[in-house]
Structures are given as structure tokens and as C-alpha cells.
């Protein structure tokens, strides 16, 4: 029986956002992250699992206000905040679909599990 590698499966769905155009917009609110100095928010790397929870691995592009609003909240909790509801009310096409945010949360959880395991299944098998 072949062992499915969950990281490979999720990565195939989400792609590499730090290598494509998604890195230029906030995943949460869709604001542009680069541009003329002072006119647009600066890009930050938001830790999907807060660093305070030992979440070191998976980051997504976020504007400073969203990153600061999320702070040490986990992604599922952040999705339920009034702040998130207010920025999502703006309907920007450059923000990530909720489906993709949940897939990235799953990816971060699996990466975290792998970092805590000495016996992770070998994906090349
Ligand atoms: Zn934002």
C-alpha cells in the first residue's frame, strides 16, 4: 500500500505563494503589499501557527495591520474575529479564498506534526 504524503497533497492544491503573484497581496484582506514608499502597507510574513505555539514553518503574506490583528491567535480563531469579518466585507479579489486559508492551516499543522515526529513516513516510498 502506498503511503500518501499529506504535505505533497496539500502543496499541490495550494501551490507556492511565495514564488507567485500572491506574495504581493495580503492573504487576509487583499491589500497590495508593495508599491510606492509610504502609500501601501509593507509586506510581512504571517506565521499561520503563531510562533508562540512553536509554529515556525509556514508563513503567508500579510499586511502589517492584519498581522498585528492576528498576533498570537491561531488561524481558525482569527477567522472568527470581528477584525477579520470587517476586512473580508471589502470583497477584494486579491485576498485568498477561505478554502485556501484552511488548506494552509492544514499544511502548517502537518508540518508541525512532522517537526515533532522522529518517524515521519518517507514520501519517496
Ligand atoms: Zn491585510
PDB file of C-alpha atoms and ligand atoms in Angstrom:
ATOM      1  CA  UNK A   1       0.000   0.000   0.000  1.00  0.00           C
ATOM      2  CA  UNK A   2       1.420   3.385  -0.935  1.00  0.00           C
ATOM      3  CA  UNK A   3       1.700   5.964   1.825  1.00  0.00           C
ATOM      4  CA  UNK A   4       0.159   9.297   0.837  1.00  0.00           C
ATOM      5  CA  UNK A   5       2.288  12.255   1.851  1.00  0.00           C
ATOM      6  CA  UNK A   6      -0.155  14.870   3.214  1.00  0.00           C
ATOM      7  CA  UNK A   7       2.312  17.722   2.693  1.00  0.00           C
ATOM      8  CA  UNK A   8       2.642  16.872  -1.010  1.00  0.00           C
ATOM      9  CA  UNK A   9      -1.125  16.523  -1.385  1.00  0.00           C
ATOM     10  CA  UNK A  10      -1.882  19.890   0.238  1.00  0.00           C
ATOM     11  CA  UNK A  11       1.012  21.631  -1.531  1.00  0.00           C
ATOM     12  CA  UNK A  12      -0.351  20.512  -4.885  1.00  0.00           C
ATOM     13  CA  UNK A  13      -3.634  22.300  -4.073  1.00  0.00           C
ATOM     14  CA  UNK A  14      -2.123  25.475  -2.667  1.00  0.00           C
ATOM     15  CA  UNK A  15       0.992  25.953  -4.820  1.00  0.00           C
ATOM     16  CA  UNK A  16       3.959  28.085  -3.761  1.00  0.00           C
ATOM     17  CA  UNK A  17       2.576  31.502  -2.847  1.00  0.00           C
ATOM     18  CA  UNK A  18       6.000  32.970  -2.049  1.00  0.00           C
ATOM     19  CA  UNK A  19       7.029  32.248  -5.674  1.00  0.00           C
ATOM     20  CA  UNK A  20       3.906  33.515  -7.464  1.00  0.00           C
ATOM     21  CA  UNK A  21       1.862  36.740  -7.586  1.00  0.00           C
ATOM     22  CA  UNK A  22       0.094  36.049  -4.302  1.00  0.00           C
ATOM     23  CA  UNK A  23       3.163  37.336  -2.443  1.00  0.00           C
ATOM     24  CA  UNK A  24       2.230  40.898  -3.493  1.00  0.00           C
ATOM     25  CA  UNK A  25      -1.138  40.969  -1.679  1.00  0.00           C
ATOM     26  CA  UNK A  26      -2.308  40.359   1.862  1.00  0.00           C
ATOM     27  CA  UNK A  27      -3.836  36.874   2.077  1.00  0.00           C
ATOM     28  CA  UNK A  28      -6.399  38.063   4.621  1.00  0.00           C
ATOM     29  CA  UNK A  29      -7.663  41.414   3.314  1.00  0.00           C
ATOM     30  CA  UNK A  30      -6.282  41.577  -0.248  1.00  0.00           C
ATOM     31  CA  UNK A  31      -4.397  44.871   0.205  1.00  0.00           C
ATOM     32  CA  UNK A  32      -1.391  45.360  -2.065  1.00  0.00           C
ATOM     33  CA  UNK A  33       1.838  44.852  -0.132  1.00  0.00           C
ATOM     34  CA  UNK A  34       4.391  46.590  -2.320  1.00  0.00           C
ATOM     35  CA  UNK A  35       4.453  49.920  -4.058  1.00  0.00           C
ATOM     36  CA  UNK A  36       5.481  53.495  -3.536  1.00  0.00           C
ATOM     37  CA  UNK A  37       7.035  54.069  -0.154  1.00  0.00           C
ATOM     38  CA  UNK A  38       4.520  55.278   2.379  1.00  0.00           C
ATOM     39  CA  UNK A  39       1.493  54.722   0.147  1.00  0.00           C
ATOM     40  CA  UNK A  40       0.941  50.993   0.670  1.00  0.00           C
ATOM     41  CA  UNK A  41       1.394  48.642   3.601  1.00  0.00           C
ATOM     42  CA  UNK A  42       4.695  46.807   3.847  1.00  0.00           C
ATOM     43  CA  UNK A  43       4.681  43.033   3.362  1.00  0.00           C
ATOM     44  CA  UNK A  44       5.067  40.900   6.443  1.00  0.00           C
ATOM     45  CA  UNK A  45       5.303  37.152   6.870  1.00  0.00           C
ATOM     46  CA  UNK A  46       2.424  35.966   8.972  1.00  0.00           C
ATOM     47  CA  UNK A  47       3.035  32.716  10.852  1.00  0.00           C
ATOM     48  CA  UNK A  48      -0.065  30.612  10.252  1.00  0.00           C
ATOM     49  CA  UNK A  49       0.620  28.890  13.560  1.00  0.00           C
ATOM     50  CA  UNK A  50       1.823  31.625  15.912  1.00  0.00           C
ATOM     51  CA  UNK A  51       5.479  31.450  16.831  1.00  0.00           C
ATOM     52  CA  UNK A  52       4.307  31.419  20.452  1.00  0.00           C
ATOM     53  CA  UNK A  53       2.770  27.997  19.646  1.00  0.00           C
ATOM     54  CA  UNK A  54       6.113  26.828  18.164  1.00  0.00           C
ATOM     55  CA  UNK A  55       4.754  27.454  14.679  1.00  0.00           C
ATOM     56  CA  UNK A  56       7.977  28.150  12.848  1.00  0.00           C
ATOM     57  CA  UNK A  57       7.436  26.808   9.367  1.00  0.00           C
ATOM     58  CA  UNK A  58       4.528  28.039   7.300  1.00  0.00           C
ATOM     59  CA  UNK A  59       4.127  31.761   6.600  1.00  0.00           C
ATOM     60  CA  UNK A  60       1.768  33.638   4.283  1.00  0.00           C
ATOM     61  CA  UNK A  61       1.921  37.227   3.019  1.00  0.00           C
ATOM     62  CA  UNK A  62       0.017  39.682   5.209  1.00  0.00           C
ATOM     63  CA  UNK A  63      -0.176  43.433   5.613  1.00  0.00           C
ATOM     64  CA  UNK A  64       1.029  44.842   8.911  1.00  0.00           C
ATOM     65  CA  UNK A  65      -2.485  45.655  10.248  1.00  0.00           C
ATOM     66  CA  UNK A  66      -3.707  42.075   9.605  1.00  0.00           C
ATOM     67  CA  UNK A  67      -0.524  40.550  11.019  1.00  0.00           C
ATOM     68  CA  UNK A  68      -0.812  42.694  14.139  1.00  0.00           C
ATOM     69  CA  UNK A  69      -4.529  41.922  14.498  1.00  0.00           C
ATOM     70  CA  UNK A  70      -3.837  38.199  14.258  1.00  0.00           C
ATOM     71  CA  UNK A  71      -0.853  38.433  16.657  1.00  0.00           C
ATOM     72  CA  UNK A  72      -0.680  35.202  18.677  1.00  0.00           C
ATOM     73  CA  UNK A  73      -4.043  33.880  17.545  1.00  0.00           C
ATOM     74  CA  UNK A  74      -4.207  30.676  15.537  1.00  0.00           C
ATOM     75  CA  UNK A  75      -5.654  30.967  12.047  1.00  0.00           C
ATOM     76  CA  UNK A  76      -9.031  29.295  12.843  1.00  0.00           C
ATOM     77  CA  UNK A  77      -9.548  31.655  15.793  1.00  0.00           C
ATOM     78  CA  UNK A  78      -8.521  34.661  13.691  1.00  0.00           C
ATOM     79  CA  UNK A  79     -11.147  33.786  11.060  1.00  0.00           C
ATOM     80  CA  UNK A  80     -13.832  34.260  13.732  1.00  0.00           C
ATOM     81  CA  UNK A  81     -12.746  37.724  14.877  1.00  0.00           C
ATOM     82  CA  UNK A  82     -14.707  40.934  14.185  1.00  0.00           C
ATOM     83  CA  UNK A  83     -11.499  42.320  12.624  1.00  0.00           C
ATOM     84  CA  UNK A  84     -11.415  39.538  10.023  1.00  0.00           C
ATOM     85  CA  UNK A  85     -15.132  39.959   9.277  1.00  0.00           C
ATOM     86  CA  UNK A  86     -14.598  43.687   8.734  1.00  0.00           C
ATOM     87  CA  UNK A  87     -11.691  43.305   6.281  1.00  0.00           C
ATOM     88  CA  UNK A  88     -13.473  40.496   4.401  1.00  0.00           C
ATOM     89  CA  UNK A  89     -16.518  42.730   3.945  1.00  0.00           C
ATOM     90  CA  UNK A  90     -14.436  44.657   1.395  1.00  0.00           C
ATOM     91  CA  UNK A  91     -14.638  41.829  -1.209  1.00  0.00           C
ATOM     92  CA  UNK A  92     -11.159  42.176  -2.741  1.00  0.00           C
ATOM     93  CA  UNK A  93     -10.377  39.604  -5.439  1.00  0.00           C
ATOM     94  CA  UNK A  94      -6.709  39.525  -4.355  1.00  0.00           C
ATOM     95  CA  UNK A  95      -7.471  38.093  -0.903  1.00  0.00           C
ATOM     96  CA  UNK A  96      -7.232  34.335  -0.505  1.00  0.00           C
ATOM     97  CA  UNK A  97     -10.391  32.229  -0.601  1.00  0.00           C
ATOM     98  CA  UNK A  98     -11.314  30.756   2.791  1.00  0.00           C
ATOM     99  CA  UNK A  99     -10.691  27.308   1.315  1.00  0.00           C
ATOM    100  CA  UNK A 100      -7.032  28.198   0.690  1.00  0.00           C
ATOM    101  CA  UNK A 101      -6.598  29.660   4.179  1.00  0.00           C
ATOM    102  CA  UNK A 102      -7.878  26.377   5.638  1.00  0.00           C
ATOM    103  CA  UNK A 103      -5.596  24.346   3.356  1.00  0.00           C
ATOM    104  CA  UNK A 104      -2.612  26.401   4.546  1.00  0.00           C
ATOM    105  CA  UNK A 105      -3.716  25.837   8.140  1.00  0.00           C
ATOM    106  CA  UNK A 106      -3.754  22.095   7.420  1.00  0.00           C
ATOM    107  CA  UNK A 107      -0.302  22.338   5.827  1.00  0.00           C
ATOM    108  CA  UNK A 108       1.062  24.174   8.870  1.00  0.00           C
ATOM    109  CA  UNK A 109      -0.454  21.571  11.212  1.00  0.00           C
ATOM    110  CA  UNK A 110       1.078  18.687   9.247  1.00  0.00           C
ATOM    111  CA  UNK A 111       4.473  20.428   9.098  1.00  0.00           C
ATOM    112  CA  UNK A 112       4.274  20.960  12.845  1.00  0.00           C
ATOM    113  CA  UNK A 113       3.432  17.286  13.408  1.00  0.00           C
ATOM    114  CA  UNK A 114       6.372  16.294  11.207  1.00  0.00           C
ATOM    115  CA  UNK A 115       8.749  18.531  13.157  1.00  0.00           C
ATOM    116  CA  UNK A 116       7.679  16.719  16.341  1.00  0.00           C
ATOM    117  CA  UNK A 117       7.999  13.212  14.906  1.00  0.00           C
ATOM    118  CA  UNK A 118      11.103  11.070  14.510  1.00  0.00           C
ATOM    119  CA  UNK A 119       9.253   8.509  12.441  1.00  0.00           C
ATOM    120  CA  UNK A 120       7.584  10.510   9.681  1.00  0.00           C
ATOM    121  CA  UNK A 121       6.640   8.304   6.702  1.00  0.00           C
ATOM    122  CA  UNK A 122       9.087   8.520   3.839  1.00  0.00           C
ATOM    123  CA  UNK A 123       7.287  10.167   0.917  1.00  0.00           C
ATOM    124  CA  UNK A 124       9.618   8.596  -1.643  1.00  0.00           C
ATOM    125  CA  UNK A 125       8.384   5.091  -0.788  1.00  0.00           C
TER     126      UNK A 125
HETATM  127 ZN1  LIG B   1      -4.342  42.639   5.368  1.00  0.00          ZN
END
